[in-house]
CSV table of C-alpha atoms in Angstrom, one decimal:
chain,number,residue,atom,x,y,z
A,1,UNK,CA,-53.4,-21.3,-4.1
A,2,UNK,CA,-56.0,-18.9,-4.1
A,3,UNK,CA,-56.3,-18.3,-8.1
A,4,UNK,CA,-56.3,-22.2,-8.6
A,5,UNK,CA,-59.2,-23.0,-10.4
A,6,UNK,CA,-60.4,-19.5,-10.2
A,7,UNK,CA,-61.7,-17.5,-12.6
A,8,UNK,CA,-60.4,-16.3,-16.3
A,9,UNK,CA,-61.2,-13.3,-17.4
A,10,UNK,CA,-62.5,-13.1,-20.8
A,11,UNK,CA,-65.1,-10.6,-21.9
A,12,UNK,CA,-67.5,-11.5,-24.8
A,13,UNK,CA,-69.3,-8.4,-26.9
A,14,UNK,CA,-71.1,-9.5,-30.3
A,15,UNK,CA,-71.1,-7.1,-33.0
A,16,UNK,CA,-73.5,-8.8,-35.7
A,17,UNK,CA,-71.9,-11.8,-37.6
A,18,UNK,CA,-68.9,-11.3,-35.1
A,19,UNK,CA,-68.5,-12.1,-31.6
A,20,UNK,CA,-65.3,-10.1,-29.9
A,21,UNK,CA,-63.7,-11.8,-27.0
A,22,UNK,CA,-61.0,-9.9,-25.0
A,23,UNK,CA,-58.9,-11.9,-23.0
A,24,UNK,CA,-58.2,-9.6,-19.7
A,25,UNK,CA,-55.3,-11.5,-18.2
A,26,UNK,CA,-51.5,-11.0,-18.8
A,27,UNK,CA,-51.0,-14.8,-19.3
A,28,UNK,CA,-52.5,-18.2,-20.6
A,29,UNK,CA,-50.3,-20.6,-19.2
A,30,UNK,CA,-50.5,-24.0,-17.8
A,31,UNK,CA,-51.9,-22.9,-14.8
A,32,UNK,CA,-54.7,-21.2,-16.5
A,33,UNK,CA,-55.2,-23.2,-19.7
A,34,UNK,CA,-58.0,-25.3,-18.9
A,35,UNK,CA,-59.8,-22.4,-17.3
A,36,UNK,CA,-59.8,-20.6,-20.5
A,37,UNK,CA,-60.7,-23.4,-22.9
A,38,UNK,CA,-63.9,-23.8,-20.2
A,39,UNK,CA,-64.3,-20.1,-20.3
A,40,UNK,CA,-64.1,-19.9,-24.2
A,41,UNK,CA,-66.5,-23.2,-24.3
A,42,UNK,CA,-69.2,-21.2,-22.8
A,43,UNK,CA,-68.6,-17.9,-24.7
A,44,UNK,CA,-68.6,-19.5,-28.3
A,45,UNK,CA,-72.2,-20.9,-27.7
A,46,UNK,CA,-72.9,-17.8,-29.1
A,47,UNK,CA,-74.0,-18.3,-32.5
A,48,UNK,CA,-71.7,-16.0,-34.3
A,49,UNK,CA,-70.0,-17.1,-37.5
A,50,UNK,CA,-66.5,-15.7,-36.5
A,51,UNK,CA,-65.1,-15.1,-33.5
A,52,UNK,CA,-62.3,-13.0,-33.1
A,53,UNK,CA,-60.2,-13.4,-29.9
A,54,UNK,CA,-58.4,-10.0,-28.9
A,55,UNK,CA,-55.0,-11.2,-27.2
A,56,UNK,CA,-53.4,-7.5,-26.8
A,57,UNK,CA,-53.3,-7.8,-23.0
A,58,UNK,CA,-51.5,-11.2,-23.0
A,59,UNK,CA,-48.1,-10.7,-22.8
A,60,UNK,CA,-47.5,-14.5,-21.9
A,61,UNK,CA,-48.6,-17.9,-23.7
A,62,UNK,CA,-46.9,-21.2,-23.1
A,63,UNK,CA,-47.4,-24.1,-25.2
A,64,UNK,CA,-50.5,-25.3,-22.8
A,65,UNK,CA,-52.2,-22.0,-24.0
A,66,UNK,CA,-51.2,-22.6,-27.3
A,67,UNK,CA,-52.8,-25.9,-27.0
A,68,UNK,CA,-56.2,-24.2,-25.4
A,69,UNK,CA,-56.6,-22.1,-28.3
A,70,UNK,CA,-56.2,-24.7,-31.0
A,71,UNK,CA,-58.6,-26.6,-28.6
A,72,UNK,CA,-61.2,-24.3,-28.8
A,73,UNK,CA,-60.6,-23.4,-32.6
A,74,UNK,CA,-61.6,-27.2,-32.9
A,75,UNK,CA,-64.5,-27.1,-30.9
A,76,UNK,CA,-66.2,-24.4,-32.7
A,77,UNK,CA,-66.2,-26.8,-35.6
A,78,UNK,CA,-65.5,-26.6,-39.2
A,79,UNK,CA,-67.8,-24.4,-40.3
A,80,UNK,CA,-67.2,-21.6,-38.0
A,81,UNK,CA,-63.8,-19.2,-37.6
A,82,UNK,CA,-61.7,-18.5,-34.7
A,83,UNK,CA,-59.5,-15.5,-35.7
A,84,UNK,CA,-56.8,-13.9,-33.2
A,85,UNK,CA,-56.1,-10.1,-32.9
A,86,UNK,CA,-53.3,-7.7,-31.4
A,87,UNK,CA,-50.3,-10.5,-30.5
A,88,UNK,CA,-47.8,-9.4,-28.4
A,89,UNK,CA,-44.2,-10.2,-29.3
A,90,UNK,CA,-43.8,-12.9,-27.1
A,91,UNK,CA,-47.2,-14.4,-28.0
A,92,UNK,CA,-46.7,-13.8,-31.7
A,93,UNK,CA,-43.3,-15.6,-31.6
A,94,UNK,CA,-44.9,-19.0,-30.3
A,95,UNK,CA,-47.5,-19.2,-32.7
A,96,UNK,CA,-44.6,-18.5,-35.5
A,97,UNK,CA,-42.1,-21.2,-34.1
A,98,UNK,CA,-44.8,-24.0,-34.1
A,99,UNK,CA,-46.1,-22.4,-37.3
A,100,UNK,CA,-49.8,-22.1,-36.0
A,101,UNK,CA,-49.6,-18.5,-37.5
A,102,UNK,CA,-50.5,-20.6,-40.6
A,103,UNK,CA,-53.5,-22.0,-38.9
A,104,UNK,CA,-55.1,-19.4,-37.7
A,105,UNK,CA,-56.4,-15.7,-39.5
A,106,UNK,CA,-54.2,-13.4,-37.7
A,107,UNK,CA,-54.8,-9.4,-37.2
A,108,UNK,CA,-52.2,-6.9,-36.1
A,109,UNK,CA,-55.1,-5.2,-34.2
A,110,UNK,CA,-58.7,-5.3,-33.9
A,111,UNK,CA,-60.2,-4.0,-37.1
A,112,UNK,CA,-61.1,-0.5,-37.5
A,113,UNK,CA,-64.4,0.3,-35.4
A,114,UNK,CA,-63.9,-2.8,-33.5
A,115,UNK,CA,-61.8,-1.2,-31.0
A,116,UNK,CA,-62.1,-0.4,-27.3
A,117,UNK,CA,-63.6,2.9,-26.9
A,118,UNK,CA,-61.5,3.4,-23.7
B,1,UNK,CA,-19.6,-4.3,-19.8
B,2,UNK,CA,-22.1,-6.7,-19.1
B,3,UNK,CA,-23.7,-7.7,-16.3
B,4,UNK,CA,-22.7,-11.2,-14.6
B,5,UNK,CA,-25.3,-12.4,-12.2
B,6,UNK,CA,-27.0,-15.7,-10.4
B,7,UNK,CA,-30.4,-16.4,-9.2
B,8,UNK,CA,-31.5,-19.6,-7.3
B,9,UNK,CA,-35.4,-20.3,-6.7
B,10,UNK,CA,-36.8,-23.3,-4.9
B,11,UNK,CA,-40.4,-23.9,-6.0
B,12,UNK,CA,-43.1,-26.6,-5.3
B,13,UNK,CA,-43.8,-28.7,-8.4
B,14,UNK,CA,-47.0,-27.5,-9.3
B,15,UNK,CA,-48.6,-25.0,-12.3
B,16,UNK,CA,-49.4,-22.1,-10.1
B,17,UNK,CA,-46.1,-22.4,-8.4
B,18,UNK,CA,-44.3,-22.3,-11.5
B,19,UNK,CA,-46.4,-19.2,-12.6
B,20,UNK,CA,-45.4,-17.4,-9.4
B,21,UNK,CA,-41.8,-18.5,-9.6
B,22,UNK,CA,-41.2,-17.1,-12.9
B,23,UNK,CA,-42.7,-13.9,-11.8
B,24,UNK,CA,-40.3,-13.9,-8.9
B,25,UNK,CA,-37.6,-14.6,-11.0
B,26,UNK,CA,-37.7,-11.9,-13.6
B,27,UNK,CA,-37.9,-9.2,-11.0
B,28,UNK,CA,-34.6,-10.7,-9.1
B,29,UNK,CA,-31.9,-8.4,-9.5
B,30,UNK,CA,-29.8,-10.8,-11.8
B,31,UNK,CA,-32.3,-10.7,-14.4
B,32,UNK,CA,-34.1,-7.2,-14.3
B,33,UNK,CA,-32.2,-6.1,-17.2
B,34,UNK,CA,-33.0,-8.4,-20.1
B,35,UNK,CA,-34.5,-7.0,-23.1
B,36,UNK,CA,-38.1,-7.6,-23.6
B,37,UNK,CA,-37.3,-10.3,-26.0
B,38,UNK,CA,-34.8,-11.7,-23.9
B,39,UNK,CA,-37.2,-12.2,-21.0
B,40,UNK,CA,-39.8,-13.6,-23.5
B,41,UNK,CA,-37.2,-16.1,-24.7
B,42,UNK,CA,-36.0,-17.3,-21.6
B,43,UNK,CA,-39.7,-17.4,-19.7
B,44,UNK,CA,-41.1,-19.4,-22.5
B,45,UNK,CA,-38.2,-21.8,-22.2
B,46,UNK,CA,-38.3,-22.0,-18.6
B,47,UNK,CA,-41.9,-22.5,-18.5
B,48,UNK,CA,-42.0,-25.4,-20.8
B,49,UNK,CA,-39.4,-27.1,-18.8
B,50,UNK,CA,-40.7,-26.5,-15.6
B,51,UNK,CA,-44.4,-27.7,-16.7
B,52,UNK,CA,-42.7,-31.0,-18.0
B,53,UNK,CA,-41.5,-31.6,-14.6
B,54,UNK,CA,-44.6,-31.0,-13.0
B,55,UNK,CA,-46.6,-32.9,-15.6
B,56,UNK,CA,-44.5,-35.9,-16.0
B,57,UNK,CA,-41.5,-36.0,-13.2
B,58,UNK,CA,-44.0,-35.3,-10.5
B,59,UNK,CA,-47.2,-36.6,-12.1
B,60,UNK,CA,-47.4,-39.7,-9.2
B,61,UNK,CA,-46.0,-37.9,-5.9
B,62,UNK,CA,-45.0,-34.2,-5.3
B,63,UNK,CA,-41.8,-32.6,-4.9
B,64,UNK,CA,-40.0,-29.4,-5.2
B,65,UNK,CA,-38.0,-28.1,-8.1
B,66,UNK,CA,-34.6,-26.1,-8.2
B,67,UNK,CA,-34.2,-23.6,-10.5
B,68,UNK,CA,-30.3,-22.2,-10.9
B,69,UNK,CA,-29.3,-19.3,-13.5
B,70,UNK,CA,-26.0,-18.0,-14.2
B,71,UNK,CA,-25.9,-14.8,-16.5
B,72,UNK,CA,-22.3,-14.5,-18.1
B,73,UNK,CA,-20.9,-12.4,-20.7
B,74,UNK,CA,-21.8,-15.0,-23.5
B,75,UNK,CA,-25.4,-16.1,-22.1
B,76,UNK,CA,-27.7,-17.4,-19.5
B,77,UNK,CA,-26.6,-20.9,-18.2
B,78,UNK,CA,-29.9,-22.6,-16.7
B,79,UNK,CA,-29.8,-25.7,-14.5
B,80,UNK,CA,-33.0,-27.2,-13.1
B,81,UNK,CA,-33.3,-30.0,-10.7
B,82,UNK,CA,-36.0,-32.5,-9.7
B,83,UNK,CA,-36.5,-35.1,-7.7
B,84,UNK,CA,-39.2,-37.0,-9.6
B,85,UNK,CA,-39.6,-40.1,-12.2
B,86,UNK,CA,-36.6,-39.8,-14.6
B,87,UNK,CA,-36.9,-39.3,-18.3
B,88,UNK,CA,-38.9,-42.6,-20.3
B,89,UNK,CA,-35.8,-44.6,-21.2
B,90,UNK,CA,-33.1,-42.0,-19.8
B,91,UNK,CA,-33.3,-39.6,-22.6
B,92,UNK,CA,-34.5,-36.2,-23.6
B,93,UNK,CA,-37.8,-36.5,-26.0
B,94,UNK,CA,-37.0,-35.4,-29.6
B,95,UNK,CA,-39.2,-32.4,-30.1
B,96,UNK,CA,-39.7,-32.7,-33.3
B,97,UNK,CA,-41.6,-30.1,-35.1
B,98,UNK,CA,-45.4,-30.7,-34.5
B,99,UNK,CA,-47.1,-31.7,-37.6
B,100,UNK,CA,-49.7,-29.4,-38.6
B,101,UNK,CA,-52.7,-31.1,-40.0
B,102,UNK,CA,-56.0,-29.6,-41.0
B,103,UNK,CA,-59.4,-29.3,-38.5
B,104,UNK,CA,-59.6,-32.1,-36.6
B,105,UNK,CA,-56.3,-33.3,-36.8
B,106,UNK,CA,-54.8,-30.2,-35.5
B,107,UNK,CA,-52.4,-31.0,-32.4
B,108,UNK,CA,-53.3,-29.4,-29.1
B,109,UNK,CA,-49.9,-30.4,-27.6
B,110,UNK,CA,-46.3,-31.8,-28.1
B,111,UNK,CA,-45.0,-28.2,-28.5
B,112,UNK,CA,-43.2,-28.0,-25.6
B,113,UNK,CA,-40.0,-30.1,-26.5
B,114,UNK,CA,-40.0,-28.5,-29.7
B,115,UNK,CA,-39.8,-24.9,-28.4
B,116,UNK,CA,-37.4,-25.6,-25.7
B,117,UNK,CA,-35.0,-27.5,-28.6
B,118,UNK,CA,-35.7,-24.6,-30.6
B,119,UNK,CA,-34.6,-21.9,-28.3
B,120,UNK,CA,-32.3,-23.2,-26.0
B,121,UNK,CA,-28.2,-24.6,-26.9
B,122,UNK,CA,-26.2,-27.4,-25.3
B,123,UNK,CA,-29.2,-29.0,-23.6
B,124,UNK,CA,-27.8,-31.7,-21.4
B,125,UNK,CA,-29.8,-34.4,-19.6
B,126,UNK,CA,-28.5,-36.4,-16.4
B,127,UNK,CA,-30.0,-38.9,-13.9
B,128,UNK,CA,-27.8,-38.1,-10.7
B,129,UNK,CA,-28.8,-40.8,-8.3
B,130,UNK,CA,-32.4,-39.8,-7.5
B,131,UNK,CA,-32.2,-36.6,-9.4
B,132,UNK,CA,-33.3,-35.4,-12.8
B,133,UNK,CA,-30.7,-32.5,-13.7
B,134,UNK,CA,-31.7,-30.7,-16.9
B,135,UNK,CA,-29.3,-27.9,-17.9
B,136,UNK,CA,-29.0,-25.8,-21.2
B,137,UNK,CA,-27.9,-22.1,-22.4
B,138,UNK,CA,-29.7,-19.5,-23.7
B,139,UNK,CA,-28.3,-16.8,-26.2
B,140,UNK,CA,-29.3,-13.4,-24.0
B,141,UNK,CA,-26.6,-10.6,-24.1
B,142,UNK,CA,-27.5,-8.8,-21.2
B,143,UNK,CA,-25.7,-5.4,-20.9
B,144,UNK,CA,-24.8,-3.9,-17.7
B,145,UNK,CA,-27.4,-1.3,-16.3
């Protein structure tokens, strides 16, 4: 039970008008959805107009995780954008099946020049 | 040749136990040779069904969940049993496609049964004495190693 209520590893990096948030977790599921939302709520207080969420490390996302991503977009308000990048096949499938792929701008990978040098 | 096998686990009805139980399940011998796509589908459907039990059937009192999987040449049979509250009206939710509105109207939930109904076949729910029994089939075509 040590992980319960634990840390959700999200790392933010401002790039001009853009805030890149990297999800360094292998899953965003029912056990972590609240922590994800709470941590994102803090990170998106940065005034960037666009927030790009890099999901390339996330191997599994369930409907609670999807709901949390939607909730983050809503709490950013109508004038700012949450974009997604690097969806792995299982995560991409959840977005497609629920048609949430039509709601978000989804990049195949982080745009050139924004990739992690490591 | 396709591999046959059975996997069975019992887990406490809480979200972290579901996460750990799924992790344990997919390292079991019977399920180790699923393709990545098959594993993703199975993990998603099982997670949705298990989380539903945690959030609803065991909302008031905790309990255990029993998960039984049987892999055959034609697919994966799944049976999930709990001793929590019955489904409202004794039947499964319709799982209609979520209505995608705009902005503040976007749904943050209600996707679970839609995903289960989209990905699983022969979905069946029974209340037997004090137990809920949910069963379904997943189209996975496991090859023998």
